[in-house]
Every structure is written in C-alpha cells, then in structure tokens.
XYZ file of N, CA and C in Angstrom:
411
model
N -7.406 17.007 -3.264
C -8.451 16.071 -3.640
C -8.539 14.930 -2.628
N -7.374 14.415 -2.227
C -7.359 13.312 -1.262
C -8.024 13.731 0.041
N -7.725 14.934 0.489
C -8.310 15.464 1.717
C -9.833 15.591 1.578
N -10.280 16.102 0.456
C -11.714 16.286 0.215
C -12.441 14.945 0.242
N -11.891 13.964 -0.447
C -12.528 12.642 -0.475
C -12.479 11.980 0.899
N -11.389 12.192 1.621
C -11.295 11.670 2.980
C -12.371 12.241 3.883
N -12.611 13.538 3.752
C -13.658 14.176 4.545
C -15.035 13.598 4.220
N -15.264 13.277 2.948
C -16.552 12.665 2.561
C -16.713 11.298 3.214
N -15.642 10.511 3.214
C -15.699 9.154 3.784
C -15.727 9.192 5.299
N -14.957 10.090 5.882
C -14.885 10.210 7.332
C -13.684 9.480 7.912
N -13.236 9.986 9.056
C -12.040 9.429 9.712
C -12.219 7.985 10.134
N -13.378 7.628 10.659
C -13.554 6.252 11.131
C -13.560 5.264 9.971
N -14.188 5.622 8.849
C -14.191 4.737 7.682
C -12.781 4.590 7.122
N -12.039 5.694 7.074
C -10.672 5.646 6.565
C -9.788 4.766 7.459
N -9.937 4.898 8.763
C -9.157 4.085 9.692
C -9.526 2.605 9.558
N -10.809 2.323 9.355
C -11.258 0.935 9.185
C -10.652 0.306 7.924
N -10.637 1.042 6.837
C -10.029 0.546 5.592
C -8.531 0.329 5.804
N -7.878 1.273 6.464
C -6.445 1.125 6.753
C -6.157 -0.132 7.553
N -6.949 -0.379 8.591
C -6.763 -1.596 9.409
C -6.994 -2.850 8.587
N -8.016 -2.838 7.742
C -8.312 -4.004 6.909
C -7.149 -4.319 5.972
N -6.433 -3.277 5.555
C -5.298 -3.462 4.642
C -3.988 -3.762 5.372
N -3.985 -3.695 6.700
C -2.797 -4.059 7.462
C -2.109 -2.936 8.211
N -2.659 -1.735 8.180
C -2.056 -0.621 8.903
C -2.501 -0.650 10.363
N -1.675 -0.088 11.225
C -1.989 -0.058 12.657
C -2.031 1.386 13.157
N -2.843 1.611 14.171
C -2.891 2.900 14.863
C -3.064 4.081 13.921
N -4.032 3.977 13.023
C -4.320 5.096 12.123
C -4.980 6.189 12.965
N -4.369 7.369 13.046
C -4.910 8.408 13.923
C -6.203 9.014 13.382
N -7.053 9.446 14.285
C -8.317 10.080 13.901
C -8.076 11.573 13.705
N -7.207 11.886 12.748
C -6.871 13.277 12.424
C -6.864 13.434 10.910
N -7.305 14.582 10.397
C -7.358 14.779 8.948
C -6.030 14.558 8.224
N -4.900 14.775 8.866
C -3.605 14.547 8.209
C -3.448 13.084 7.794
N -4.200 12.204 8.427
C -4.137 10.775 8.083
C -4.658 10.522 6.674
N -5.520 11.394 6.147
C -6.012 11.226 4.778
C -4.853 11.234 3.782
N -3.799 11.948 4.129
C -2.631 12.057 3.251
C -1.565 11.025 3.588
N -1.841 10.180 4.584
C -0.858 9.178 4.979
C 0.174 9.725 5.938
N -0.138 10.816 6.614
C 0.812 11.453 7.528
C 0.724 10.833 8.925
N 1.149 9.579 9.010
C 1.225 8.895 10.299
C 2.254 7.784 10.168
N 2.789 7.367 11.291
C 3.889 6.408 11.276
C 3.425 4.976 11.075
N 4.175 4.259 10.244
C 3.997 2.831 10.009
C 5.374 2.279 9.673
N 5.581 1.003 9.920
C 6.851 0.427 9.492
C 6.741 -0.033 8.040
N 7.883 -0.318 7.435
C 7.921 -0.678 6.015
C 7.089 -1.923 5.729
N 7.128 -2.903 6.607
C 6.364 -4.137 6.385
C 4.872 -3.845 6.298
N 4.356 -3.004 7.170
C 2.920 -2.673 7.168
C 2.538 -1.891 5.904
N 3.383 -0.940 5.515
C 3.081 -0.132 4.336
C 3.076 -0.997 3.077
N 4.065 -1.855 2.933
C 4.116 -2.696 1.734
C 2.955 -3.687 1.710
N 2.571 -4.220 2.855
C 1.420 -5.123 2.884
C 0.143 -4.385 2.481
N -0.025 -3.164 2.974
C -1.216 -2.384 2.639
C -1.263 -2.061 1.146
N -0.142 -1.669 0.567
C -0.130 -1.364 -0.864
C -0.305 -2.626 -1.706
N 0.118 -3.761 -1.195
C -0.068 -4.999 -1.958
C -1.549 -5.333 -2.116
N -2.388 -4.864 -1.200
C -3.836 -5.063 -1.326
C -4.346 -4.360 -2.586
N -3.838 -3.170 -2.848
C -4.241 -2.446 -4.054
C -3.783 -3.187 -5.302
N -2.550 -3.668 -5.283
C -1.999 -4.387 -6.439
C -2.736 -5.699 -6.692
N -3.301 -6.286 -5.643
C -4.000 -7.570 -5.756
C -5.516 -7.393 -5.881
N -5.934 -6.220 -6.339
C -7.358 -5.955 -6.602
C -8.240 -6.163 -5.373
N -7.720 -5.769 -4.205
C -8.508 -5.825 -2.980
C -8.316 -7.059 -2.128
N -7.438 -7.961 -2.553
C -7.180 -9.181 -1.775
C -5.968 -8.957 -0.868
N -6.108 -9.318 0.406
C -4.996 -9.191 1.349
C -4.396 -10.566 1.605
N -3.104 -10.632 1.400
C -2.343 -11.842 1.705
C -1.378 -11.486 2.821
N -1.451 -12.151 3.947
C -0.532 -11.818 5.041
C 0.925 -11.939 4.592
N 1.724 -10.980 5.003
C 3.146 -11.052 4.665
C 3.857 -11.921 5.701
N 5.006 -12.444 5.287
C 5.778 -13.291 6.181
C 7.232 -13.220 5.774
N 8.122 -13.493 6.721
C 9.558 -13.450 6.443
C 10.067 -14.763 5.879
N 9.505 -15.861 6.353
C 9.944 -17.180 5.893
C 8.750 -17.871 5.260
N 8.895 -18.187 3.986
C 7.792 -18.841 3.277
C 7.699 -20.312 3.639
N 8.868 -20.970 3.685
C 8.832 -22.397 3.942
C 10.218 -22.880 4.365
N 10.220 -23.968 5.142
C 11.461 -24.611 5.564
C 11.373 -26.084 5.199
N 12.354 -26.551 4.448
C 12.439 -27.965 4.068
C 13.618 -28.601 4.789
N 13.507 -29.896 5.069
C 14.671 -30.594 5.625
C 15.555 -31.077 4.466
N 16.643 -31.746 4.782
C 17.615 -32.180 3.770
C 17.014 -33.118 2.731
N 15.977 -33.859 3.093
C 15.355 -34.787 2.140
C 14.229 -34.132 1.328
N 13.963 -32.859 1.581
C 12.935 -32.152 0.826
C 11.563 -32.145 1.467
N 11.433 -32.753 2.659
C 10.149 -32.721 3.364
C 9.922 -31.332 3.948
N 8.693 -30.880 3.850
C 8.359 -29.544 4.368
C 8.198 -29.613 5.880
N 9.021 -28.833 6.588
C 8.929 -28.752 8.038
C 8.001 -27.614 8.472
N 7.968 -26.562 7.661
C 7.137 -25.398 7.976
C 6.714 -24.744 6.674
N 5.458 -24.313 6.626
C 4.974 -23.543 5.483
C 4.064 -22.454 6.030
N 4.353 -21.207 5.669
C 3.577 -20.075 6.161
C 2.157 -20.132 5.613
N 1.223 -19.818 6.464
C -0.177 -19.753 6.027
C -0.348 -18.523 5.157
N -0.921 -18.685 4.005
C -1.086 -17.562 3.090
C -2.465 -17.606 2.458
N -3.471 -17.521 3.289
C -4.848 -17.554 2.792
C -5.304 -16.126 2.500
N -5.477 -15.816 1.216
C -5.922 -14.460 0.876
C -7.379 -14.247 1.259
N -7.702 -12.993 1.575
C -9.103 -12.647 1.846
C -9.391 -11.262 1.271
N -10.609 -11.082 0.815
C -10.987 -9.805 0.225
C -11.213 -8.781 1.327
N -10.519 -7.629 1.228
C -10.710 -6.563 2.196
C -11.157 -5.255 1.538
N -11.009 -5.165 0.207
C -11.467 -3.989 -0.535
C -12.222 -4.432 -1.787
N -13.164 -3.649 -2.178
C -13.860 -3.880 -3.432
C -12.853 -3.708 -4.577
N -12.868 -4.593 -5.575
C -11.922 -4.465 -6.687
C -12.021 -3.108 -7.399
N -13.221 -2.550 -7.475
C -13.402 -1.244 -8.111
C -12.695 -0.135 -7.350
N -12.739 -0.204 -6.025
C -12.047 0.792 -5.202
C -10.534 0.662 -5.379
N -10.045 -0.574 -5.409
C -8.612 -0.803 -5.641
C -8.189 -0.225 -6.987
N -9.014 -0.433 -8.007
C -8.715 0.098 -9.347
C -8.691 1.622 -9.324
N -9.660 2.212 -8.645
C -9.753 3.668 -8.598
C -8.531 4.278 -7.915
N -8.137 3.720 -6.784
C -6.957 4.227 -6.076
C -5.705 4.007 -6.922
N -5.585 2.838 -7.530
C -4.428 2.551 -8.380
C -4.344 3.523 -9.548
N -5.475 3.841 -10.148
C -5.498 4.793 -11.258
C -4.959 6.144 -10.811
N -5.354 6.577 -9.636
C -4.838 7.839 -9.096
C -3.355 7.769 -8.797
N -2.911 6.671 -8.208
C -1.496 6.526 -7.862
C -0.622 6.300 -9.096
N -1.212 5.883 -10.206
C -0.446 5.728 -11.451
C 0.005 7.087 -11.976
N -0.732 8.133 -11.654
C -0.373 9.480 -12.099
C 0.974 9.907 -11.513
N 1.326 9.367 -10.370
C 2.602 9.674 -9.729
C 3.776 9.288 -10.623
N 3.563 8.268 -11.444
C 4.637 7.739 -12.286
C 4.758 8.462 -13.633
N 3.835 9.363 -13.909
C 3.846 10.053 -15.186
C 4.718 11.297 -15.142
N 4.927 11.877 -16.291
C 5.745 13.085 -16.420
C 5.263 14.147 -15.437
N 6.177 14.640 -14.639
C 5.834 15.659 -13.663
C 5.411 15.108 -12.311
N 5.113 13.814 -12.226
C 4.748 13.216 -10.943
C 5.986 12.944 -10.108
N 5.781 12.700 -8.819
C 6.925 12.510 -7.934
C 7.675 11.206 -8.182
N 7.066 10.258 -8.879
C 7.751 9.008 -9.221
C 8.243 8.979 -10.658
N 8.158 10.117 -11.338
C 8.512 10.173 -12.760
C 9.986 9.882 -13.011
N 10.825 10.004 -11.995
C 12.248 9.704 -12.169
C 12.481 8.292 -12.655
N 11.639 7.363 -12.232
C 11.776 5.968 -12.674
C 11.545 5.877 -14.178
N 10.545 6.574 -14.669
C 10.273 6.576 -16.115
C 11.432 7.205 -16.883
N 12.005 8.270 -16.315
C 13.104 8.946 -17.004
C 14.345 8.056 -17.094
N 14.408 7.018 -16.248
C 15.533 6.083 -16.287
C 15.205 4.841 -17.109
N 14.066 4.858 -17.810
C 13.734 3.774 -18.713
C 12.688 2.797 -18.225
N 12.169 2.954 -17.019
C 11.127 2.060 -16.521
C 9.825 2.371 -17.250
N 9.249 1.375 -17.921
C 8.060 1.653 -18.729
C 6.881 0.724 -18.441
N 6.967 -0.109 -17.446
C 5.872 -1.030 -17.113
C 4.718 -0.264 -16.460
N 3.505 -0.807 -16.546
C 2.404 -0.178 -15.806
C 2.742 -0.191 -14.318
N 2.540 0.933 -13.652
C 2.927 1.029 -12.243
C 2.152 2.131 -11.542
N 2.199 2.091 -10.230
C 1.568 3.103 -9.393
C 2.401 3.227 -8.128
N 2.259 4.326 -7.427
C 3.021 4.472 -6.196
C 2.755 5.782 -5.497
N 3.421 5.948 -4.374
C 3.291 7.154 -3.565
C 4.627 7.450 -2.916
N 4.927 8.733 -2.849
C 6.146 9.156 -2.163
C 5.778 9.763 -0.826
N 6.744 9.815 0.035
C 6.643 10.577 1.269
C 7.560 11.766 1.080
N 7.054 12.945 1.315
C 7.809 14.150 1.022
C 8.191 14.860 2.309
N 9.412 15.355 2.362
C 9.910 16.069 3.539
C 9.470 17.527 3.494
N 9.798 18.257 4.548
C 9.495 19.686 4.591
C 10.271 20.466 3.538
N 11.363 19.886 3.029
C 12.160 20.537 1.991
C 11.688 20.145 0.595
N 10.503 19.549 0.507
C 9.907 19.138 -0.765
C 10.782 18.150 -1.531
N 11.419 17.255 -0.807
C 12.242 16.200 -1.393
C 11.578 14.879 -1.043
N 11.673 13.913 -1.936
C 11.103 12.602 -1.665
C 11.942 11.888 -0.613
N 11.308 11.500 0.471
C 12.004 10.796 1.542
C 11.918 9.281 1.331
N 10.858 8.814 0.689
C 10.684 7.400 0.420
C 9.696 7.233 -0.726
N 9.638 6.032 -1.242
C 8.694 5.711 -2.314
C 8.245 4.277 -2.113
N 6.960 4.030 -2.260
C 6.431 2.666 -2.293
C 5.585 2.559 -3.548
N 5.797 1.501 -4.276
C 5.067 1.363 -5.527
C 4.797 -0.091 -5.874
N 3.994 -0.247 -6.891
C 3.623 -1.582 -7.369
C 3.270 -1.507 -8.826
C-alpha cells in the first residue's frame, strides 16, 4: 500500500515532504517510499516528531539552555515551530502507523509488555525478518 500511494504522489513530492520534515538526501528511487535509505537517528526522530506534532516541525537541539550560577540565561536554543505538513496528512499517517502497535504488528511487543497508551511507530526490518530498530511516538 505504501508503495502504491508513493507512486501516486511521485518521487519528487515524497522527497520534498521528507526534506520539509528534516530528512536529508532522500533518493529518487521507489525503495524510498518504504524508508529504505540512510538517515541518522537525530534526523529520523525529528521527522517523526512532525507527525506527533500534527504537522509542526520544531528543530531539534542537544542543549536547550545554559544558565550561569546566578540563574541568568547565557544561551537558549531557538525553537520556533513551523507548519510543514497538513494536520490531516499527519493524522492519516499516524493512523496507519498506529496499526504497527496492534496485535500482530511489528511493534506489538510493547503492548504485550503492558504498554497501553495511544502510540504509533515504524520498525526497520532486516533480511532475516527481524526488527533492527523501532521509532515511535
């Protein structure tokens, strides 16, 4: 289904959405519809946070703020959110990714261990059909 919808949208539109969400060097190849391209953890988590924030992108940062001994702020990271996705599109993708957390989905292990909050996510699967990583929200 993901591949079919990707083909409808097209590679350039998919790459543009990926860049808007914080991904870099999204390849112009159909495998990219499935997320089969390299990104570091910081980029992936920032991109998924856009979905969790209903289409708003907040730049990620390592240091939020630095205060001196008297409590004066010496540095504060800029965190101006901006809309990069339509809230409806974010909801639609989140609804699909929530299925991963249900019985039989690749993230269902979390539910089997007692996690019951509303959630969504995606796994990366190896050639041996084992989950290599998981990102969720």
